[in-house]
Amino acid sequence: MGLGQLKGYLGAASELVWPRDCAGCGAPHQALCPECRLELLGPVTRREQDAPRLVPADGGPSLPVWSSAAYSGVVRAAIVDWKRRGRAELDREMLRAVARTAERAAPGLAEALDRLQASMLVVVPIPSRLLARIRRASAGPPALAVAVAEALVGWGLPARPRRVLARRTGRPDQSGLGLHQRAANREHATRVVGRPGAPVLLVDDVLTTGATLLDAERALSRAGAATLGAIVLAVTPAPAGPSRSPGQVS
Ligand SMILES: [Zn+2]
């Protein structure tokens, strides 16, 4: 074995033993450094006001979305790295973040369940596009949903994860369609493939405009299921700045 080959083997072995540099800031020898972890595990707040599509024009109530981080800076870098490069040690960090958010959101969810006189919450991951699923190397929303359900059960709220949503495939060609038709096309991108049988909590990695969550909520509603809210890892900050309605719960 040549020296170069030996170095190659040692390099590959060290990748297995020692985590690579921090996915957020690049600090050496740790999957996520303490400073970046603090950013990911920020205060758990309601952040739906940052997603323009989730704020009804008529001033009615919007779907509550709980998260502990803004999708910017080191958090954005860490989530992108987690999705694209599938670092197993980052799975733990991301699952822990949503589990913590679920514990903080649990009292509000329990109240909402009581109001509906329901005794079980179904935790549903937002389905990814096929291409995103193929490219994705990490655990993804289904694993986040399992972590959320486990945290809620640990808190004392009966919950179980279920994959009842799928994305429609074979969307018609968008070219030649007007703006309105394109929007309508996007709006019905989610379909219900299983009966939730209980009120739903949606789980996704990142919330941007809220269009995907809204589409999922509407699809569930057409199938007769109520959506109580959503938990996401991080929320893209509104252009105006940080959340206008903190509604902090921790
Ligand atoms: Zn870092």
PDB file of C-alpha atoms and ligand atoms in Angstrom:
ATOM      1  CA  MET A   1       0.000   0.000   0.000  1.00  0.00           C
ATOM      2  CA  GLY A   2       1.411   3.393  -1.007  1.00  0.00           C
ATOM      3  CA  LEU A   3       1.572   6.337   1.327  1.00  0.00           C
ATOM      4  CA  GLY A   4      -1.132   8.198  -0.593  1.00  0.00           C
ATOM      5  CA  GLN A   5      -3.469   5.215  -0.364  1.00  0.00           C
ATOM      6  CA  LEU A   6      -2.762   4.873   3.362  1.00  0.00           C
ATOM      7  CA  LYS A   7      -3.568   8.545   3.893  1.00  0.00           C
ATOM      8  CA  GLY A   8      -6.805   7.998   1.990  1.00  0.00           C
ATOM      9  CA  TYR A   9      -7.816   5.132   4.263  1.00  0.00           C
ATOM     10  CA  LEU A  10      -6.894   7.085   7.388  1.00  0.00           C
ATOM     11  CA  GLY A  11      -8.840  10.084   6.145  1.00  0.00           C
ATOM     12  CA  ALA A  12     -11.945   7.983   5.534  1.00  0.00           C
ATOM     13  CA  ALA A  13     -11.575   6.312   8.941  1.00  0.00           C
ATOM     14  CA  SER A  14     -11.192   9.652  10.752  1.00  0.00           C
ATOM     15  CA  GLU A  15     -14.432  10.879   9.120  1.00  0.00           C
ATOM     16  CA  LEU A  16     -16.174   7.992  10.837  1.00  0.00           C
ATOM     17  CA  VAL A  17     -14.549   8.497  14.242  1.00  0.00           C
ATOM     18  CA  TRP A  18     -14.386  12.271  14.482  1.00  0.00           C
ATOM     19  CA  PRO A  19     -17.214  14.463  13.296  1.00  0.00           C
ATOM     20  CA  ARG A  20     -16.421  16.952  10.577  1.00  0.00           C
ATOM     21  CA  ASP A  21     -16.351  20.681  11.158  1.00  0.00           C
ATOM     22  CA  CYS A  22     -19.357  22.547  12.568  1.00  0.00           C
ATOM     23  CA  ALA A  23     -22.142  22.589   9.974  1.00  0.00           C
ATOM     24  CA  GLY A  24     -23.065  26.113  11.020  1.00  0.00           C
ATOM     25  CA  CYS A  25     -19.811  28.048  11.271  1.00  0.00           C
ATOM     26  CA  GLY A  26     -17.049  25.605  10.317  1.00  0.00           C
ATOM     27  CA  ALA A  27     -15.421  25.430  13.765  1.00  0.00           C
ATOM     28  CA  PRO A  28     -13.227  22.306  13.759  1.00  0.00           C
ATOM     29  CA  HIS A  29     -13.927  18.832  15.112  1.00  0.00           C
ATOM     30  CA  GLN A  30     -17.581  19.106  16.084  1.00  0.00           C
ATOM     31  CA  ALA A  31     -20.793  18.471  14.149  1.00  0.00           C
ATOM     32  CA  LEU A  32     -22.423  21.553  15.643  1.00  0.00           C
ATOM     33  CA  CYS A  33     -20.495  23.848  17.968  1.00  0.00           C
ATOM     34  CA  PRO A  34     -22.078  25.126  21.218  1.00  0.00           C
ATOM     35  CA  GLU A  35     -22.664  28.619  19.787  1.00  0.00           C
ATOM     36  CA  CYS A  36     -24.463  27.315  16.683  1.00  0.00           C
ATOM     37  CA  ARG A  37     -26.446  24.858  18.820  1.00  0.00           C
ATOM     38  CA  LEU A  38     -27.640  27.813  20.925  1.00  0.00           C
ATOM     39  CA  GLU A  39     -28.891  29.504  17.735  1.00  0.00           C
ATOM     40  CA  LEU A  40     -30.795  26.357  16.713  1.00  0.00           C
ATOM     41  CA  LEU A  41     -32.216  25.941  20.227  1.00  0.00           C
ATOM     42  CA  GLY A  42     -33.452  29.510  20.579  1.00  0.00           C
ATOM     43  CA  PRO A  43     -36.618  30.553  22.390  1.00  0.00           C
ATOM     44  CA  VAL A  44     -39.637  28.516  21.256  1.00  0.00           C
ATOM     45  CA  THR A  45     -42.073  31.027  19.795  1.00  0.00           C
ATOM     46  CA  ARG A  46     -45.083  31.214  17.521  1.00  0.00           C
ATOM     47  CA  ARG A  47     -43.688  32.344  14.170  1.00  0.00           C
ATOM     48  CA  GLU A  48     -46.592  32.048  11.717  1.00  0.00           C
ATOM     49  CA  GLN A  49     -46.652  35.851  11.318  1.00  0.00           C
ATOM     50  CA  ASP A  50     -43.358  35.557   9.406  1.00  0.00           C
ATOM     51  CA  ALA A  51     -45.017  33.426   6.703  1.00  0.00           C
ATOM     52  CA  PRO A  52     -47.099  35.729   4.473  1.00  0.00           C
ATOM     53  CA  ARG A  53     -49.314  32.943   3.104  1.00  0.00           C
ATOM     54  CA  LEU A  54     -50.370  31.874   6.596  1.00  0.00           C
ATOM     55  CA  VAL A  55     -51.793  35.274   7.523  1.00  0.00           C
ATOM     56  CA  PRO A  56     -55.403  35.444   6.308  1.00  0.00           C
ATOM     57  CA  ALA A  57     -56.292  38.672   4.476  1.00  0.00           C
ATOM     58  CA  ASP A  58     -59.536  38.926   6.443  1.00  0.00           C
ATOM     59  CA  GLY A  59     -57.659  39.132   9.745  1.00  0.00           C
ATOM     60  CA  GLY A  60     -58.915  35.718  10.845  1.00  0.00           C
ATOM     61  CA  PRO A  61     -56.785  33.371  12.926  1.00  0.00           C
ATOM     62  CA  SER A  62     -53.762  31.847  11.200  1.00  0.00           C
ATOM     63  CA  LEU A  63     -52.394  28.349  11.672  1.00  0.00           C
ATOM     64  CA  PRO A  64     -50.044  28.378  14.698  1.00  0.00           C
ATOM     65  CA  VAL A  65     -46.447  27.460  13.881  1.00  0.00           C
ATOM     66  CA  TRP A  66     -43.938  26.801  16.636  1.00  0.00           C
ATOM     67  CA  SER A  67     -40.184  26.970  16.079  1.00  0.00           C
ATOM     68  CA  SER A  68     -36.986  27.699  17.975  1.00  0.00           C
ATOM     69  CA  ALA A  69     -34.916  29.302  15.222  1.00  0.00           C
ATOM     70  CA  ALA A  70     -34.836  31.736  12.339  1.00  0.00           C
ATOM     71  CA  TYR A  71     -33.749  30.243   9.012  1.00  0.00           C
ATOM     72  CA  SER A  72     -30.723  32.496   8.548  1.00  0.00           C
ATOM     73  CA  GLY A  73     -26.999  32.625   9.283  1.00  0.00           C
ATOM     74  CA  VAL A  74     -25.476  29.581  10.966  1.00  0.00           C
ATOM     75  CA  VAL A  75     -28.871  27.845  11.406  1.00  0.00           C
ATOM     76  CA  ARG A  76     -29.528  28.052   7.679  1.00  0.00           C
ATOM     77  CA  ALA A  77     -26.013  26.757   6.929  1.00  0.00           C
ATOM     78  CA  ALA A  78     -26.472  23.848   9.355  1.00  0.00           C
ATOM     79  CA  ILE A  79     -29.887  22.836   7.963  1.00  0.00           C
ATOM     80  CA  VAL A  80     -28.661  23.025   4.363  1.00  0.00           C
ATOM     81  CA  ASP A  81     -25.659  20.869   5.285  1.00  0.00           C
ATOM     82  CA  TRP A  82     -27.912  18.405   7.106  1.00  0.00           C
ATOM     83  CA  LYS A  83     -30.261  18.071   4.121  1.00  0.00           C
ATOM     84  CA  ARG A  84     -27.624  17.849   1.408  1.00  0.00           C
ATOM     85  CA  ARG A  85     -24.880  15.904   3.082  1.00  0.00           C
ATOM     86  CA  GLY A  86     -26.848  13.763   5.487  1.00  0.00           C
ATOM     87  CA  ARG A  87     -24.614  13.977   8.490  1.00  0.00           C
ATOM     88  CA  ALA A  88     -25.911  11.415  10.984  1.00  0.00           C
ATOM     89  CA  GLU A  89     -24.557  13.383  13.928  1.00  0.00           C
ATOM     90  CA  LEU A  90     -26.659  16.331  12.713  1.00  0.00           C
ATOM     91  CA  ASP A  91     -29.787  14.125  12.743  1.00  0.00           C
ATOM     92  CA  ARG A  92     -29.487  14.031  16.525  1.00  0.00           C
ATOM     93  CA  GLU A  93     -29.216  17.817  16.763  1.00  0.00           C
ATOM     94  CA  MET A  94     -32.217  18.440  14.504  1.00  0.00           C
ATOM     95  CA  LEU A  95     -34.402  15.783  16.161  1.00  0.00           C
ATOM     96  CA  ARG A  96     -33.535  17.201  19.571  1.00  0.00           C
ATOM     97  CA  ALA A  97     -34.474  20.720  18.426  1.00  0.00           C
ATOM     98  CA  VAL A  98     -37.987  19.766  17.245  1.00  0.00           C
ATOM     99  CA  ALA A  99     -38.524  17.516  20.290  1.00  0.00           C
ATOM    100  CA  ARG A 100     -37.749  20.479  22.551  1.00  0.00           C
ATOM    101  CA  THR A 101     -40.107  22.703  20.533  1.00  0.00           C
ATOM    102  CA  ALA A 102     -42.836  20.052  20.850  1.00  0.00           C
ATOM    103  CA  GLU A 103     -42.476  19.976  24.650  1.00  0.00           C
ATOM    104  CA  ARG A 104     -42.902  23.745  24.826  1.00  0.00           C
ATOM    105  CA  ALA A 105     -45.871  23.684  22.419  1.00  0.00           C
ATOM    106  CA  ALA A 106     -47.526  20.761  24.241  1.00  0.00           C
ATOM    107  CA  PRO A 107     -49.693  22.794  26.683  1.00  0.00           C
ATOM    108  CA  GLY A 108     -51.234  24.802  23.803  1.00  0.00           C
ATOM    109  CA  LEU A 109     -51.782  21.649  21.759  1.00  0.00           C
ATOM    110  CA  ALA A 110     -53.382  19.872  24.735  1.00  0.00           C
ATOM    111  CA  GLU A 111     -55.825  22.778  25.155  1.00  0.00           C
ATOM    112  CA  ALA A 112     -56.686  22.699  21.444  1.00  0.00           C
ATOM    113  CA  LEU A 113     -57.283  18.927  21.637  1.00  0.00           C
ATOM    114  CA  ASP A 114     -59.560  19.438  24.657  1.00  0.00           C
ATOM    115  CA  ARG A 115     -61.601  22.019  22.776  1.00  0.00           C
ATOM    116  CA  LEU A 116     -62.166  19.465  20.001  1.00  0.00           C
ATOM    117  CA  GLN A 117     -62.871  16.778  22.608  1.00  0.00           C
ATOM    118  CA  ALA A 118     -60.218  14.643  20.969  1.00  0.00           C
ATOM    119  CA  SER A 119     -57.890  12.331  22.849  1.00  0.00           C
ATOM    120  CA  MET A 120     -55.179  11.741  20.244  1.00  0.00           C
ATOM    121  CA  LEU A 121     -52.984  13.915  18.060  1.00  0.00           C
ATOM    122  CA  VAL A 122     -51.605  12.626  14.760  1.00  0.00           C
ATOM    123  CA  VAL A 123     -48.197  14.041  13.840  1.00  0.00           C
ATOM    124  CA  VAL A 124     -47.887  14.284  10.055  1.00  0.00           C
ATOM    125  CA  PRO A 125     -44.682  15.081   8.133  1.00  0.00           C
ATOM    126  CA  ILE A 126     -44.956  17.389   5.137  1.00  0.00           C
ATOM    127  CA  PRO A 127     -44.117  15.272   2.067  1.00  0.00           C
ATOM    128  CA  SER A 128     -41.099  16.334   0.025  1.00  0.00           C
ATOM    129  CA  ARG A 129     -40.977  16.597  -3.736  1.00  0.00           C
ATOM    130  CA  LEU A 130     -39.640  13.436  -5.353  1.00  0.00           C
ATOM    131  CA  LEU A 131     -36.473  15.167  -6.528  1.00  0.00           C
ATOM    132  CA  ALA A 132     -35.850  16.586  -3.051  1.00  0.00           C
ATOM    133  CA  ARG A 133     -36.337  13.105  -1.571  1.00  0.00           C
ATOM    134  CA  ILE A 134     -33.792  11.632  -3.972  1.00  0.00           C
ATOM    135  CA  ARG A 135     -31.274  14.402  -3.307  1.00  0.00           C
ATOM    136  CA  ARG A 136     -31.825  14.431   0.428  1.00  0.00           C
ATOM    137  CA  ALA A 137     -29.251  12.488   2.390  1.00  0.00           C
ATOM    138  CA  SER A 138     -30.656  13.093   5.877  1.00  0.00           C
ATOM    139  CA  ALA A 139     -33.536  11.734   7.920  1.00  0.00           C
ATOM    140  CA  GLY A 140     -35.962  14.478   6.847  1.00  0.00           C
ATOM    141  CA  PRO A 141     -39.467  15.453   7.977  1.00  0.00           C
ATOM    142  CA  PRO A 142     -40.659  11.853   8.663  1.00  0.00           C
ATOM    143  CA  ALA A 143     -37.932  11.464  11.324  1.00  0.00           C
ATOM    144  CA  LEU A 144     -38.712  14.930  12.705  1.00  0.00           C
ATOM    145  CA  ALA A 145     -42.376  13.864  13.045  1.00  0.00           C
ATOM    146  CA  VAL A 146     -41.376  10.737  14.991  1.00  0.00           C
ATOM    147  CA  ALA A 147     -39.242  12.853  17.350  1.00  0.00           C
ATOM    148  CA  VAL A 148     -42.112  15.319  17.845  1.00  0.00           C
ATOM    149  CA  ALA A 149     -44.621  12.540  18.610  1.00  0.00           C
ATOM    150  CA  GLU A 150     -42.228  10.940  21.111  1.00  0.00           C
ATOM    151  CA  ALA A 151     -41.668  14.262  22.869  1.00  0.00           C
ATOM    152  CA  LEU A 152     -45.422  14.900  23.111  1.00  0.00           C
ATOM    153  CA  VAL A 153     -46.023  11.426  24.539  1.00  0.00           C
ATOM    154  CA  GLY A 154     -43.190  12.070  27.021  1.00  0.00           C
ATOM    155  CA  TRP A 155     -44.967  15.268  28.043  1.00  0.00           C
ATOM    156  CA  GLY A 156     -48.203  13.330  28.550  1.00  0.00           C
ATOM    157  CA  LEU A 157     -50.082  14.123  25.363  1.00  0.00           C
ATOM    158  CA  PRO A 158     -51.162  11.052  23.367  1.00  0.00           C
ATOM    159  CA  ALA A 159     -49.652  11.411  19.893  1.00  0.00           C
ATOM    160  CA  ARG A 160     -48.530   9.164  17.085  1.00  0.00           C
ATOM    161  CA  PRO A 161     -46.665   9.861  13.848  1.00  0.00           C
ATOM    162  CA  ARG A 162     -48.422   8.990  10.593  1.00  0.00           C
ATOM    163  CA  ARG A 163     -47.562   9.675   6.973  1.00  0.00           C
ATOM    164  CA  VAL A 164     -50.951  10.511   5.516  1.00  0.00           C
ATOM    165  CA  LEU A 165     -49.880  13.122   2.972  1.00  0.00           C
ATOM    166  CA  ALA A 166     -48.168  12.729  -0.393  1.00  0.00           C
ATOM    167  CA  ARG A 167     -47.231  15.106  -3.155  1.00  0.00           C
ATOM    168  CA  ARG A 168     -49.004  14.762  -6.431  1.00  0.00           C
ATOM    169  CA  THR A 169     -46.757  13.544  -9.186  1.00  0.00           C
ATOM    170  CA  GLY A 170     -47.123  14.146 -12.902  1.00  0.00           C
ATOM    171  CA  ARG A 171     -48.082  17.797 -12.493  1.00  0.00           C
ATOM    172  CA  PRO A 172     -49.211  19.248 -15.802  1.00  0.00           C
ATOM    173  CA  ASP A 173     -46.667  21.317 -17.679  1.00  0.00           C
ATOM    174  CA  GLN A 174     -46.733  24.843 -16.238  1.00  0.00           C
ATOM    175  CA  SER A 175     -45.672  26.496 -19.494  1.00  0.00           C
ATOM    176  CA  GLY A 176     -48.526  28.126 -21.312  1.00  0.00           C
ATOM    177  CA  LEU A 177     -50.477  28.583 -18.085  1.00  0.00           C
ATOM    178  CA  GLY A 178     -51.401  31.995 -16.737  1.00  0.00           C
ATOM    179  CA  LEU A 179     -50.257  33.181 -13.323  1.00  0.00           C
ATOM    180  CA  HIS A 180     -53.603  32.338 -11.769  1.00  0.00           C
ATOM    181  CA  GLN A 181     -53.597  28.796 -13.169  1.00  0.00           C
ATOM    182  CA  ARG A 182     -50.028  28.251 -12.013  1.00  0.00           C
ATOM    183  CA  ALA A 183     -50.950  29.316  -8.494  1.00  0.00           C
ATOM    184  CA  ALA A 184     -53.981  27.012  -8.532  1.00  0.00           C
ATOM    185  CA  ASN A 185     -51.735  24.196  -9.745  1.00  0.00           C
ATOM    186  CA  ARG A 186     -49.338  24.702  -6.857  1.00  0.00           C
ATOM    187  CA  GLU A 187     -52.188  24.931  -4.404  1.00  0.00           C
ATOM    188  CA  HIS A 188     -53.317  21.382  -4.998  1.00  0.00           C
ATOM    189  CA  ALA A 189     -49.888  19.781  -4.852  1.00  0.00           C
ATOM    190  CA  THR A 190     -50.672  17.821  -1.669  1.00  0.00           C
ATOM    191  CA  ARG A 191     -53.022  14.876  -1.442  1.00  0.00           C
ATOM    192  CA  VAL A 192     -54.264  12.837   1.479  1.00  0.00           C
ATOM    193  CA  VAL A 193     -53.342   9.163   1.167  1.00  0.00           C
ATOM    194  CA  GLY A 194     -54.516   7.898   4.537  1.00  0.00           C
ATOM    195  CA  ARG A 195     -57.186   8.826   7.069  1.00  0.00           C
ATOM    196  CA  PRO A 196     -55.603  10.735   9.973  1.00  0.00           C
ATOM    197  CA  GLY A 197     -58.514   9.687  12.235  1.00  0.00           C
ATOM    198  CA  ALA A 198     -57.621  12.477  14.688  1.00  0.00           C
ATOM    199  CA  PRO A 199     -56.617  16.140  14.724  1.00  0.00           C
ATOM    200  CA  VAL A 200     -53.276  16.777  13.003  1.00  0.00           C
ATOM    201  CA  LEU A 201     -50.022  18.520  13.889  1.00  0.00           C
ATOM    202  CA  LEU A 202     -47.879  19.128  10.792  1.00  0.00           C
ATOM    203  CA  VAL A 203     -44.073  18.877  10.881  1.00  0.00           C
ATOM    204  CA  ASP A 204     -41.582  20.280   8.365  1.00  0.00           C
ATOM    205  CA  ASP A 205     -37.951  21.364   8.323  1.00  0.00           C
ATOM    206  CA  VAL A 206     -38.238  24.946   7.106  1.00  0.00           C
ATOM    207  CA  LEU A 207     -41.181  27.358   6.855  1.00  0.00           C
ATOM    208  CA  THR A 208     -40.852  29.967   4.109  1.00  0.00           C
ATOM    209  CA  THR A 209     -44.026  31.508   2.651  1.00  0.00           C
ATOM    210  CA  GLY A 210     -46.358  29.040   4.316  1.00  0.00           C
ATOM    211  CA  ALA A 211     -47.873  27.993   0.969  1.00  0.00           C
ATOM    212  CA  THR A 212     -46.943  24.328   1.499  1.00  0.00           C
ATOM    213  CA  LEU A 213     -48.376  24.204   5.022  1.00  0.00           C
ATOM    214  CA  LEU A 214     -51.539  25.926   3.868  1.00  0.00           C
ATOM    215  CA  ASP A 215     -51.934  23.473   0.979  1.00  0.00           C
ATOM    216  CA  ALA A 216     -51.508  20.549   3.410  1.00  0.00           C
ATOM    217  CA  GLU A 217     -54.001  22.057   5.853  1.00  0.00           C
ATOM    218  CA  ARG A 218     -56.584  22.531   3.087  1.00  0.00           C
ATOM    219  CA  ALA A 219     -56.095  18.993   1.761  1.00  0.00           C
ATOM    220  CA  LEU A 220     -56.591  17.613   5.289  1.00  0.00           C
ATOM    221  CA  SER A 221     -59.614  19.822   5.807  1.00  0.00           C
ATOM    222  CA  ARG A 222     -61.219  18.495   2.597  1.00  0.00           C
ATOM    223  CA  ALA A 223     -60.607  15.003   4.009  1.00  0.00           C
ATOM    224  CA  GLY A 224     -62.393  16.013   7.218  1.00  0.00           C
ATOM    225  CA  ALA A 225     -59.338  16.377   9.471  1.00  0.00           C
ATOM    226  CA  ALA A 226     -58.610  19.445  11.610  1.00  0.00           C
ATOM    227  CA  THR A 227     -55.062  20.818  11.688  1.00  0.00           C
ATOM    228  CA  LEU A 228     -54.071  22.299  15.048  1.00  0.00           C
ATOM    229  CA  GLY A 229     -50.771  23.792  13.923  1.00  0.00           C
ATOM    230  CA  ALA A 230     -47.255  22.975  12.833  1.00  0.00           C
ATOM    231  CA  ILE A 231     -43.775  22.539  14.241  1.00  0.00           C
ATOM    232  CA  VAL A 232     -40.754  23.383  12.107  1.00  0.00           C
ATOM    233  CA  LEU A 233     -37.011  23.530  12.696  1.00  0.00           C
ATOM    234  CA  ALA A 234     -36.667  27.088  11.451  1.00  0.00           C
ATOM    235  CA  VAL A 235     -38.687  29.915   9.923  1.00  0.00           C
ATOM    236  CA  THR A 236     -37.487  32.291   7.209  1.00  0.00           C
ATOM    237  CA  PRO A 237     -37.639  35.725   8.841  1.00  0.00           C
ATOM    238  CA  ALA A 238     -40.203  38.132   7.387  1.00  0.00           C
ATOM    239  CA  PRO A 239     -38.601  40.783   5.138  1.00  0.00           C
ATOM    240  CA  ALA A 240     -39.622  43.457   7.682  1.00  0.00           C
ATOM    241  CA  GLY A 241     -37.344  41.866  10.298  1.00  0.00           C
ATOM    242  CA  PRO A 242     -37.826  39.446  13.172  1.00  0.00           C
ATOM    243  CA  SER A 243     -41.228  38.071  14.090  1.00  0.00           C
ATOM    244  CA  ARG A 244     -43.776  40.821  14.650  1.00  0.00           C
ATOM    245  CA  SER A 245     -45.783  38.658  17.023  1.00  0.00           C
ATOM    246  CA  PRO A 246     -43.354  36.804  19.292  1.00  0.00           C
ATOM    247  CA  GLY A 247     -45.991  35.044  21.452  1.00  0.00           C
ATOM    248  CA  GLN A 248     -43.109  33.514  23.367  1.00  0.00           C
ATOM    249  CA  VAL A 249     -43.967  30.430  25.354  1.00  0.00           C
ATOM    250  CA  SER A 250     -40.676  29.722  27.037  1.00  0.00           C
TER     251      SER A 250
HETATM  252 ZN    ZN B   1     -20.605  26.538  14.824  1.00  0.00          ZN
END
